[in-house]
Structures are given as structure tokens and as C-alpha cells.
Amino acid sequence: MSPRSVVMIGATERPGSVGAAVTRNALAGGFQGEIHLVNRKGGTIAGRTVFRKVSDLPAPADLAVIMTPAPTVPSLIVALGEAGTRAAVVISSGPGNGSDAASVNAQWRQRLLRAAQPYLLRIIGPNCIGYAAPRLGLNASFGPTRFKAGRIAAVAQSGAVLAGLADWGVAQGIGFSHLISMGDMADVDFGDVLDMLARDADTRAVLMYVEGITQVRKFMSAARGVARIKPVIVLKGGRHAAAAQATASHTGSMAGSAAVYDAAFARAGLVRVLGLGELFDAAETLGHSIAPRTERLAILTNGGGVGIIATDLLIDEGGEMATLSPTTIARLDKQMSMRWSRANPVDIVGDADGPRYAAALDGLADDRGVGAVLAMNVPTSLTSSIDAARAITGAAGRKVVPVIGCWIGGREAQAGRDVLHDAGIPAYDTPLRAVRGFMHIVEYRRGQRALQRTPPSVPDLRSDTALVRSIVQGALADKRKVLTEPEAKRVLAAYGIPVVPTEIARDAAEAAAIAVRIGFPVAVKLLSRDITHKSDVGGVSLDLASEQAVHDAVREMTGKILVLANKARIDGFVVQPMIRRPHAVELILGAAEDPVFGPILLVGHGGVAAEVIDDKALALPPLDPVLAEDALSRTRVDRLLRGYRDRAPADRDAVGAAMVRLSQLIADVGEIAELDINPLLADADGVIALDARIVVNHQKKGQERAARFAIRPYPVELEAEIQHGEEKLRIRPIRPDDEPTLQAFTRRLTPEDVRMRFFGPMRELSHELAARLTQIDYDREMAFVLLDGDEMVGVGRLVADPDFQQAEFALTVASDRQGRGYGELLLRHVLHYGKSRGIKRVVGHVLRENRKMLDLAKQVGFRRESGRSGEPDIRVVKSLGALD
């Protein structure tokens, strides 16, 4: 994506053609590298020679841009690969037409991939508008002619959205590092691009328009990685059924549930917006590098009404107003008109001139409770909006506190906005846009904190997975897809989720006898493999207080079944004690399979009206207590759980624990396709599941336990005990709750060992870095900790490229445990794991003076690669074709 030479294949001057537009843009962009033109007709364009074939080029180009008819593209890919080109942007669309267009185009895309694979040539597109890197002067697209170089990358699945965003950026003076049109994503997808942008020093923030995700695990891994270091703002297209259908026909991607996409974006730390206007607003703020000191906003205005509107909007968006300190109020009292508001919003009234704006901004800048200032202006005949804008740009306080401008109105307001823009201050024309622009940065900061929260250490979950599998396999052998209620309860109990005691009776007499034994009142429910929703057919009777009531209930529900579901088999009746928890809140917990992101979890308001109330939050498993708490806090019913009036707070930790256990259950037993616990009662005494429904399917043959998940669950199967000489050690993947242990381990390292591992001095492993090192995806990144009892004595890490062809390792052994062979043990373990994942080779970067690590690498079979003289490190490489 940073080419030194480009070849335009299909270059032409034919008016109105895509080839002419792309060629014209490329030649006019100011690209400093070589631009070669290819067209089978030859000739010249703009005084440049047009080569007839790729093989005629004087040297292979780094990047190819293909604009020729679809049938010619596969052979061109082969020719480029043979010549040594490493990437191609395929603007051409597929050859399909009519009713079979989708299948024809899919077959064509596969031909492109087969053509590229032997040469490791990467393809962007097809069916896209091209690629631009304004910082290089490269515009290989048929979007706008000119772009401004900047620090924002724009990535869009729709060429029209990208072109609109680019043109808006030109008008607003917003610059871009990259503009990438993804098209049909036959090869390069969002995960690949996000990986590249995470490493790109010229990109400070990313704007994305997404219609569908393909490689979801790669996407989640890359998105979480880039969001930890720079903001990513995403707009999802196809959020509703009609739009989703249009999305599928446009790109062939599968449009999943909007709520699931929202949950995935939140889990990755991305900031979601709902429309192009919001995307533009985010670009405005990000493009001017706004970095609030805190999340509290001060509003400075010459109109009280617009200040109140902005305040309302800020609160609506979840923002927080700054509280002015007494010192600030006293200072402004001396400088402002007697009629100023003496509070936030700071209304300096309609006759406020430039000096008054500057003085007010300086006063707010010195107040440490103010994180940023929204400066607003409404034109009046008393003063000049342009002078007010100039005063803001020249105020000393502007260099102390971030400023966002909102100049409301027409011609004069636009002139004021232009002044602010020219000075590098984001400027909006409405309070809503200004507030949302600020809140995008706040939401990113909140997402950062969420990504860095350390979950508490929880005891190992005691679960009877073997029992659950036997229940599930028994149902499948019986050709049933829905477990009976007693079976579902046994499944939940096996994973530590409290359930109401449940017994099965064959007839009314046995039901009455059970009721006498367990005590009245009781509930009696129909047991039928053919009926899932029992209440719909009168199959549930509650609060039965006597033997006769039980007899009558069984007789009555049997009669109803004969009328409403006469073909259903009656397998018996379930008898349960009535649970008396008058202050309990009814919740629903659930799990389902999303066609895009795989298993998802749900928590929300339960009971018979759960679907009508529609109060729910979704989360992607695996969950830990922190993630469970986050999902629960996004529901309205959580306010009830926190207690109100005479109601004591419910045990929210017990709710979170049930969610974590449910997450583990669906990770361990891949045959579970759907699961509902409704209601789950929650009060101060904990939780209890009253009813449950579980749907099972045969697991796909050969499917890995965790393959269904967008985020790989903790791989418990990689835990092992190792006999090392006289010592018995444990080795396992690192966990998020290992953060305190990792920090303690690092504190015990000598300064020299710290320098060898991190290539520089470090007094303390910060929470941010420790969180990043412990909260890994277990897919592309794996870290093994070596434990002697509870003490961490070593860490070995492996981070793979997106295609799993190559991975980089890192290794640390406790300073007081070196010389015992721990390093070799860890390194060999890491290498065997890498080979099991199909990684072809492993590389490492070792400081030249780190003799112990260089000797160990040589002993295990690494070879040194010569580097440039003066570099502080040596690169060591090992093929994993065979391990010593």
C-alpha cells in the first residue's frame, strides 16, 4: 500500500470510460514514483508510452491497477505474478448478468484467487473504485480528482460512500492517509486492511463503512488490535431487513443482525455511528486531532437558547457537563458582562465581541475540571461572527484546552467556520453535529478503558461436561432437536447454574404423590418431546395447593392437549415447588448462533412479555465477569437489579456468574445451537432458573470445538503439567486475570533482563501494556506462562501474521530462575504449538548483546539473518517444517 511504482492496465483516453478517469487521476495526482500504462492497443497517453503487455514493462511494478473486461483479468493476474508484482487493485466487476450473475461472479472470483495464489499476490476488490494514498500523491481511483494528505484512513465496502467521504473531505480541508475501496473482498478483507493500518505510522484514525464481514475471527482480532492504539469509527450498512436484502444483492455478503454487529463492534472497541452525517462529523473531530483532557465539556456561547440545546443534546448522548470551579466563576465575573450566566453553559450574551470570547476561553482553559470547550456563536447585528472566530483561534487558552467550534447560521457563520477550519479547529453548523463530534472521541476513550479492564480472578468452573454430552447425544440419538425441560435443567445444573428442583411423574396420581413429598404449593407442567412452548397449549399450572388441585390440573391439561395438539405425545408431567421470591426480577439469558459471528449471548428483561418489552443486550462469548457486567449494564432492567425504594439490590454478581457459566457451556458443547433460560429470577439471595429450553444439532464433522466462535475461547486443552528434572511445573495459556501476576513477575526481573525483553528501560509494566499482554485472542496471538505452583517463572509468546505463514516469538524467564533450562522448555513448547497451527516459520528479534538468547536460538535451530550494520538487534529465523 506504499508502492514506488504502479502499472495502470486498461489505461485509455476514451471519454466517459472508467479507464480514462482512473488514468487521468493517477497522472494528475503528483505521484513521485513510476507510473506505467498498459493497453493492448499501445500508443501514447499524455506523452507517455503505452505498453501492449505486462511483460513489456521495463521493471515489475509494486502495485497494479486493473480496469480491463472481466474475462481478461485472471490471465493478467498470472502475468503480474510472474513479473513480480505483489498486489493488484481490480476495479473491473464480474462477468455475470441476469439470474445467474451471483454464481458466475463467484466462480470468476475463485479464478482470480487461483491465479494469484502461486505468486502470493494480494488482490483488492474486484468491483471497487480503486485506491488512493494522498501522502504519496497516488490516486488510482475514479473518485474525486484531488485529495488532501492527512492522518485519517477511509475504508469502505461501497465505492459511492468512499467517493462521497473523500469529496466532503476536500471541501472541509480534511486529509487522508489512505482511501481504500474494498469492493467484493475476494481476497483482501477488512481484517487485512485493519492489520496494515494498525502498523501504519501515517494513520492516526480509521473511518469504515461496512456492509458485511467475511473472515470474522480475523476481523475481530485485527479490530481489537488497532482499536487499542487509534480510534476506529464504523458505519454499518444494511441494519434493517429491507436494507440487508439490498446489501446481499450489492456485495454478496451476508448481512447479520444489526444488534449482533453492534455487539461485535463494541467488543472490539470500535465506535459505531448510524449515518453518513455522523461519519463525517467523526472525521471532522478526528481530522483535527481533538484530545480532551477529561470527558467533561464546557459550552461557551453568545446565545442562551443554543447553549441549552447543546446541553440537552450532550446529556442525551451520554456526555457530561463540566462544573466550573469557584475560582473560574470569580475570574469570569471580573471579565464578563454582568448578565453572563455564572454557570456552564457559559452564556456571555448576545453582544459578546472577540475579546470577550478570548477572555472566556482563557478562563475555562485554566479550569482543570474542563476537558474541552465547545465554542458556539450565533450571528447578531451587534458583533461580528468572523471576529469571534478569530478571537478563538488567537486565544492563549486554545493551546491549553481542546476547542470545538459551532458557528450557527448562513453566510457570515460559514465565514467564521472557515476561519476556525484554517486554524485547525473543527467547526460545525449545528449543535447536534458538534456534540456528536465530541462524543465520538469520548466513546473511543470509554472503549479504551473497557478494553483495558482486568477481570477478577475467578475459581475454576466445576462442570460436568461428560454428563451434558451424554444428555445431548441421547436426544440426538432419539432424533430430537429440543431437550425436555428436565434434561435442560440437568444441563444447567451441571454447569453450576442454580435451577428449581424438578421431578417427573407419569400420571396424575404420581404427580400428586410427588407434590405431597416436596410440599405445596407446586407447579405442574406438561412433558412432551413434541411441544416446546407449553404455556401456548395450556400445559402449565401454577400455585397448586392440594393433591386434588394437582389431579385436576393434570386432567385439564391432558384434555387441552387432545384438542389443541392431538398428535403430540405426552411423555409425562413435571412437578416443581413454587418458588416464592416476591422481590425477584425476571431475567432472560440466552444463546443462539448468528450466521456471521457464530455463538452470541443475550441478557435482558424476562418473563412471558420478554419479546414485547424487547429489553436486551447481546455479547460475543467468551465472557468473563467484566464483560458480563458490561452487557448487563446495557439493559434497562439492570436499573431494577440495582434496587429501588424498599427493594434491596439483587445479587448482580450471581447474574454475571450465570452468564459466564453459560458462555463456558456453549464453548464446551458445540451441539448446543440455541438456549433460553426464561425466567431467571434474580434477587438479593442470588439467581435461580425456573424454565429452560435447549435446541441441539449435530456438530459439523471435524469442526474444532472453538471454530464457531468469532473470538476463540480460552483453550483449556492447552493446559499441561510438565516434569522438568526434579521439578513439577505447569504450563498454560495466559489469562486476562493474570495481569497482577505478570506485573509482579516483571518487577522481579533485573533492569538488564527488562531491557533485553522490551528493548529499553522500563520502571514498571503499566496497566495498559499489561492488559494488552494478557488479553489476547488465542488465535493469532498465544502466550504461555510457566508456573511453579502459583509463581510465574517464564512467559513465551507467539504472534502470527494474518495468513499464518509467519509468526514472531518473544521469551522471558525470571531472573532468579535462569540457568535451569526454562527458556529452552518454553521456546520448544511455543514452536510445537506454532507448528500445530500450520505456521511455516518463526522469527525473532534479539539484541546483539543478548548472548544467552542468541545461543538458545541457535541450539533450537534458528539461523541468523544478516541485517544492516548499526541495527541494535539480530533477526533469527526458523522453519517449522521439522522440529528438533
PDB file of C-alpha atoms in Angstrom, residues 627-802:
ATOM      1  CA  LEU A 627     -17.740  -8.469  30.011  1.00  0.00           C
ATOM      2  CA  ALA A 628     -20.831  -9.947  31.662  1.00  0.00           C
ATOM      3  CA  GLU A 629     -21.209  -6.830  33.825  1.00  0.00           C
ATOM      4  CA  ASP A 630     -20.857  -4.626  30.742  1.00  0.00           C
ATOM      5  CA  ALA A 631     -23.632  -6.467  28.883  1.00  0.00           C
ATOM      6  CA  LEU A 632     -25.941  -6.417  31.893  1.00  0.00           C
ATOM      7  CA  SER A 633     -25.394  -2.687  32.419  1.00  0.00           C
ATOM      8  CA  ARG A 634     -26.635  -2.013  28.863  1.00  0.00           C
ATOM      9  CA  THR A 635     -30.151  -3.231  29.715  1.00  0.00           C
ATOM     10  CA  ARG A 636     -32.956  -1.194  31.228  1.00  0.00           C
ATOM     11  CA  VAL A 637     -33.830  -3.997  33.636  1.00  0.00           C
ATOM     12  CA  ASP A 638     -30.448  -3.513  35.281  1.00  0.00           C
ATOM     13  CA  ARG A 639     -31.880  -0.437  36.993  1.00  0.00           C
ATOM     14  CA  LEU A 640     -34.313  -2.734  38.799  1.00  0.00           C
ATOM     15  CA  LEU A 641     -31.498  -5.066  39.765  1.00  0.00           C
ATOM     16  CA  ARG A 642     -29.660  -2.208  41.452  1.00  0.00           C
ATOM     17  CA  GLY A 643     -32.540  -1.745  43.885  1.00  0.00           C
ATOM     18  CA  TYR A 644     -35.212   0.924  44.308  1.00  0.00           C
ATOM     19  CA  ARG A 645     -37.477   2.178  47.089  1.00  0.00           C
ATOM     20  CA  ASP A 646     -37.868  -0.740  49.541  1.00  0.00           C
ATOM     21  CA  ARG A 647     -36.330  -3.288  47.137  1.00  0.00           C
ATOM     22  CA  ALA A 648     -32.834  -4.406  48.091  1.00  0.00           C
ATOM     23  CA  PRO A 649     -30.301  -4.652  45.246  1.00  0.00           C
ATOM     24  CA  ALA A 650     -30.175  -8.025  43.556  1.00  0.00           C
ATOM     25  CA  ASP A 651     -27.012 -10.101  43.513  1.00  0.00           C
ATOM     26  CA  ARG A 652     -25.725  -8.833  40.168  1.00  0.00           C
ATOM     27  CA  ASP A 653     -22.525 -10.843  40.589  1.00  0.00           C
ATOM     28  CA  ALA A 654     -24.649 -14.006  40.595  1.00  0.00           C
ATOM     29  CA  VAL A 655     -26.261 -12.907  37.330  1.00  0.00           C
ATOM     30  CA  GLY A 656     -22.812 -12.296  35.854  1.00  0.00           C
ATOM     31  CA  ALA A 657     -21.611 -15.687  37.079  1.00  0.00           C
ATOM     32  CA  ALA A 658     -24.569 -17.386  35.363  1.00  0.00           C
ATOM     33  CA  MET A 659     -23.684 -15.574  32.129  1.00  0.00           C
ATOM     34  CA  VAL A 660     -20.042 -16.671  32.363  1.00  0.00           C
ATOM     35  CA  ARG A 661     -21.094 -20.284  33.022  1.00  0.00           C
ATOM     36  CA  LEU A 662     -23.490 -20.198  30.099  1.00  0.00           C
ATOM     37  CA  SER A 663     -20.652 -18.894  27.914  1.00  0.00           C
ATOM     38  CA  GLN A 664     -18.469 -21.800  29.007  1.00  0.00           C
ATOM     39  CA  LEU A 665     -21.273 -24.296  28.373  1.00  0.00           C
ATOM     40  CA  ILE A 666     -21.757 -23.339  24.739  1.00  0.00           C
ATOM     41  CA  ALA A 667     -17.988 -23.293  24.253  1.00  0.00           C
ATOM     42  CA  ASP A 668     -17.613 -26.833  25.617  1.00  0.00           C
ATOM     43  CA  VAL A 669     -20.624 -28.420  23.904  1.00  0.00           C
ATOM     44  CA  GLY A 670     -20.728 -27.466  20.243  1.00  0.00           C
ATOM     45  CA  GLU A 671     -24.012 -29.272  19.629  1.00  0.00           C
ATOM     46  CA  ILE A 672     -25.971 -26.612  21.561  1.00  0.00           C
ATOM     47  CA  ALA A 673     -27.464 -24.350  18.894  1.00  0.00           C
ATOM     48  CA  GLU A 674     -29.972 -22.344  20.963  1.00  0.00           C
ATOM     49  CA  LEU A 675     -30.600 -21.933  24.670  1.00  0.00           C
ATOM     50  CA  ASP A 676     -33.145 -19.898  26.664  1.00  0.00           C
ATOM     51  CA  ILE A 677     -33.371 -19.538  30.412  1.00  0.00           C
ATOM     52  CA  ASN A 678     -36.646 -17.712  30.990  1.00  0.00           C
ATOM     53  CA  PRO A 679     -37.278 -16.660  33.605  1.00  0.00           C
ATOM     54  CA  LEU A 680     -34.083 -16.474  35.598  1.00  0.00           C
ATOM     55  CA  LEU A 681     -35.121 -14.985  38.927  1.00  0.00           C
ATOM     56  CA  ALA A 682     -32.601 -12.595  40.487  1.00  0.00           C
ATOM     57  CA  ASP A 683     -32.783 -11.030  43.944  1.00  0.00           C
ATOM     58  CA  ALA A 684     -30.558 -10.378  46.937  1.00  0.00           C
ATOM     59  CA  ASP A 685     -30.268 -14.146  47.550  1.00  0.00           C
ATOM     60  CA  GLY A 686     -28.881 -14.934  44.108  1.00  0.00           C
ATOM     61  CA  VAL A 687     -30.388 -16.417  40.958  1.00  0.00           C
ATOM     62  CA  ILE A 688     -32.449 -19.462  40.063  1.00  0.00           C
ATOM     63  CA  ALA A 689     -33.601 -20.743  36.674  1.00  0.00           C
ATOM     64  CA  LEU A 690     -37.305 -21.609  36.594  1.00  0.00           C
ATOM     65  CA  ASP A 691     -37.543 -22.751  32.994  1.00  0.00           C
ATOM     66  CA  ALA A 692     -35.121 -23.587  30.212  1.00  0.00           C
ATOM     67  CA  ARG A 693     -35.210 -24.545  26.556  1.00  0.00           C
ATOM     68  CA  ILE A 694     -32.227 -26.020  24.696  1.00  0.00           C
ATOM     69  CA  VAL A 695     -32.037 -26.788  20.971  1.00  0.00           C
ATOM     70  CA  VAL A 696     -29.283 -29.131  19.788  1.00  0.00           C
ATOM     71  CA  ASN A 697     -27.860 -30.068  16.404  1.00  0.00           C
ATOM     72  CA  HIS A 698     -25.222 -32.486  15.250  1.00  0.00           C
ATOM     73  CA  GLN A 699     -21.831 -30.754  15.286  1.00  0.00           C
ATOM     74  CA  LYS A 700     -20.161 -30.432  11.916  1.00  0.00           C
ATOM     75  CA  LYS A 701     -17.782 -33.304  11.337  1.00  0.00           C
ATOM     76  CA  GLY A 702     -14.177 -32.384  12.053  1.00  0.00           C
ATOM     77  CA  GLN A 703     -15.093 -28.953  13.388  1.00  0.00           C
ATOM     78  CA  GLU A 704     -12.789 -27.703  16.141  1.00  0.00           C
ATOM     79  CA  ARG A 705     -14.548 -27.001  19.443  1.00  0.00           C
ATOM     80  CA  ALA A 706     -13.845 -23.278  19.183  1.00  0.00           C
ATOM     81  CA  ALA A 707     -14.108 -22.890  15.401  1.00  0.00           C
ATOM     82  CA  ARG A 708     -17.652 -21.486  15.600  1.00  0.00           C
ATOM     83  CA  PHE A 709     -16.590 -18.521  17.720  1.00  0.00           C
ATOM     84  CA  ALA A 710     -15.660 -15.086  16.390  1.00  0.00           C
ATOM     85  CA  ILE A 711     -13.319 -14.808  19.383  1.00  0.00           C
ATOM     86  CA  ARG A 712     -11.562 -18.020  20.297  1.00  0.00           C
ATOM     87  CA  PRO A 713     -12.438 -19.159  23.832  1.00  0.00           C
ATOM     88  CA  TYR A 714      -9.707 -19.812  26.360  1.00  0.00           C
ATOM     89  CA  PRO A 715      -8.071 -23.059  25.135  1.00  0.00           C
ATOM     90  CA  VAL A 716      -8.233 -25.149  28.289  1.00  0.00           C
ATOM     91  CA  GLU A 717      -6.991 -28.132  26.291  1.00  0.00           C
ATOM     92  CA  LEU A 718      -3.547 -26.471  26.094  1.00  0.00           C
ATOM     93  CA  GLU A 719      -3.033 -26.621  29.862  1.00  0.00           C
ATOM     94  CA  ALA A 720      -0.433 -29.189  30.861  1.00  0.00           C
ATOM     95  CA  GLU A 721       1.783 -30.387  33.699  1.00  0.00           C
ATOM     96  CA  ILE A 722       5.454 -30.881  32.860  1.00  0.00           C
ATOM     97  CA  GLN A 723       8.057 -32.884  34.721  1.00  0.00           C
ATOM     98  CA  HIS A 724      11.247 -30.885  34.358  1.00  0.00           C
ATOM     99  CA  GLY A 725      14.047 -32.786  36.047  1.00  0.00           C
ATOM    100  CA  GLU A 726      13.142 -32.860  39.729  1.00  0.00           C
ATOM    101  CA  GLU A 727      10.541 -30.109  39.322  1.00  0.00           C
ATOM    102  CA  LYS A 728       6.862 -30.415  38.509  1.00  0.00           C
ATOM    103  CA  LEU A 729       5.781 -27.309  36.566  1.00  0.00           C
ATOM    104  CA  ARG A 730       2.569 -26.205  34.912  1.00  0.00           C
ATOM    105  CA  ILE A 731       2.260 -24.521  31.554  1.00  0.00           C
ATOM    106  CA  ARG A 732      -0.908 -22.904  30.275  1.00  0.00           C
ATOM    107  CA  PRO A 733      -2.131 -20.042  28.077  1.00  0.00           C
ATOM    108  CA  ILE A 734      -2.085 -16.648  29.752  1.00  0.00           C
ATOM    109  CA  ARG A 735      -5.426 -15.324  31.044  1.00  0.00           C
ATOM    110  CA  PRO A 736      -6.748 -11.756  31.454  1.00  0.00           C
ATOM    111  CA  ASP A 737      -6.809 -12.181  35.223  1.00  0.00           C
ATOM    112  CA  ASP A 738      -3.039 -12.894  35.131  1.00  0.00           C
ATOM    113  CA  GLU A 739      -2.334  -9.152  34.862  1.00  0.00           C
ATOM    114  CA  PRO A 740      -1.303  -8.683  38.543  1.00  0.00           C
ATOM    115  CA  THR A 741       0.838 -11.834  38.389  1.00  0.00           C
ATOM    116  CA  LEU A 742       2.529 -10.646  35.184  1.00  0.00           C
ATOM    117  CA  GLN A 743       3.254  -7.253  36.732  1.00  0.00           C
ATOM    118  CA  ALA A 744       4.751  -8.940  39.804  1.00  0.00           C
ATOM    119  CA  PHE A 745       6.816 -11.198  37.531  1.00  0.00           C
ATOM    120  CA  THR A 746       8.149  -8.171  35.626  1.00  0.00           C
ATOM    121  CA  ARG A 747       9.028  -6.342  38.846  1.00  0.00           C
ATOM    122  CA  ARG A 748      11.253  -9.274  39.832  1.00  0.00           C
ATOM    123  CA  LEU A 749      13.239  -9.030  36.577  1.00  0.00           C
ATOM    124  CA  THR A 750      16.595  -7.281  36.712  1.00  0.00           C
ATOM    125  CA  PRO A 751      16.849  -3.990  34.777  1.00  0.00           C
ATOM    126  CA  GLU A 752      19.103  -5.761  32.278  1.00  0.00           C
ATOM    127  CA  ASP A 753      16.572  -8.551  31.664  1.00  0.00           C
ATOM    128  CA  VAL A 754      13.827  -5.939  31.207  1.00  0.00           C
ATOM    129  CA  ARG A 755      15.956  -4.174  28.608  1.00  0.00           C
ATOM    130  CA  MET A 756      16.635  -7.447  26.774  1.00  0.00           C
ATOM    131  CA  ARG A 757      12.892  -8.224  26.576  1.00  0.00           C
ATOM    132  CA  PHE A 758      11.453  -4.769  25.836  1.00  0.00           C
ATOM    133  CA  PHE A 759      14.494  -3.228  24.050  1.00  0.00           C
ATOM    134  CA  GLY A 760      14.678  -0.391  26.553  1.00  0.00           C
ATOM    135  CA  PRO A 761      14.443   0.511  30.231  1.00  0.00           C
ATOM    136  CA  MET A 762      11.077   0.305  31.970  1.00  0.00           C
ATOM    137  CA  ARG A 763      10.456   1.044  35.629  1.00  0.00           C
ATOM    138  CA  GLU A 764       7.024  -0.604  35.764  1.00  0.00           C
ATOM    139  CA  LEU A 765       4.831  -2.655  33.456  1.00  0.00           C
ATOM    140  CA  SER A 766       1.907  -0.248  33.044  1.00  0.00           C
ATOM    141  CA  HIS A 767      -1.683  -1.371  33.368  1.00  0.00           C
ATOM    142  CA  GLU A 768      -2.254  -0.542  29.685  1.00  0.00           C
ATOM    143  CA  LEU A 769       0.648  -2.689  28.483  1.00  0.00           C
ATOM    144  CA  ALA A 770      -0.088  -5.476  30.959  1.00  0.00           C
ATOM    145  CA  ALA A 771      -3.703  -5.567  29.761  1.00  0.00           C
ATOM    146  CA  ARG A 772      -2.545  -5.791  26.170  1.00  0.00           C
ATOM    147  CA  LEU A 773      -0.171  -8.656  27.019  1.00  0.00           C
ATOM    148  CA  THR A 774      -2.754 -10.664  28.976  1.00  0.00           C
ATOM    149  CA  GLN A 775      -5.922 -10.002  26.959  1.00  0.00           C
ATOM    150  CA  ILE A 776      -5.031 -11.901  23.804  1.00  0.00           C
ATOM    151  CA  ASP A 777      -7.213 -13.548  21.169  1.00  0.00           C
ATOM    152  CA  TYR A 778      -5.755 -17.100  21.483  1.00  0.00           C
ATOM    153  CA  ASP A 779      -5.881 -17.290  17.698  1.00  0.00           C
ATOM    154  CA  ARG A 780      -3.214 -15.198  16.027  1.00  0.00           C
ATOM    155  CA  GLU A 781      -1.574 -14.467  19.358  1.00  0.00           C
ATOM    156  CA  MET A 782      -0.705 -17.020  22.019  1.00  0.00           C
ATOM    157  CA  ALA A 783       1.272 -16.621  25.230  1.00  0.00           C
ATOM    158  CA  PHE A 784       2.194 -19.494  27.522  1.00  0.00           C
ATOM    159  CA  VAL A 785       3.032 -18.924  31.167  1.00  0.00           C
ATOM    160  CA  LEU A 786       5.317 -21.316  33.034  1.00  0.00           C
ATOM    161  CA  LEU A 787       4.251 -21.740  36.656  1.00  0.00           C
ATOM    162  CA  ASP A 788       5.948 -23.208  39.693  1.00  0.00           C
ATOM    163  CA  GLY A 789       2.946 -23.529  41.980  1.00  0.00           C
ATOM    164  CA  ASP A 790       1.316 -20.103  41.761  1.00  0.00           C
ATOM    165  CA  GLU A 791       4.549 -18.305  40.879  1.00  0.00           C
ATOM    166  CA  MET A 792       5.086 -17.210  37.276  1.00  0.00           C
ATOM    167  CA  VAL A 793       8.633 -18.145  36.267  1.00  0.00           C
ATOM    168  CA  GLY A 794       8.521 -17.621  32.489  1.00  0.00           C
ATOM    169  CA  VAL A 795       6.460 -16.384  29.543  1.00  0.00           C
ATOM    170  CA  GLY A 796       6.706 -17.439  25.904  1.00  0.00           C
ATOM    171  CA  ARG A 797       4.742 -15.589  23.242  1.00  0.00           C
ATOM    172  CA  LEU A 798       3.929 -16.148  19.554  1.00  0.00           C
ATOM    173  CA  VAL A 799       2.178 -13.625  17.267  1.00  0.00           C
ATOM    174  CA  ALA A 800       1.237 -14.768  13.767  1.00  0.00           C
ATOM    175  CA  ASP A 801       0.631 -12.883  10.541  1.00  0.00           C
ATOM    176  CA  PRO A 802      -2.989 -12.858   9.295  1.00  0.00           C
TER     177      PRO A 802
END
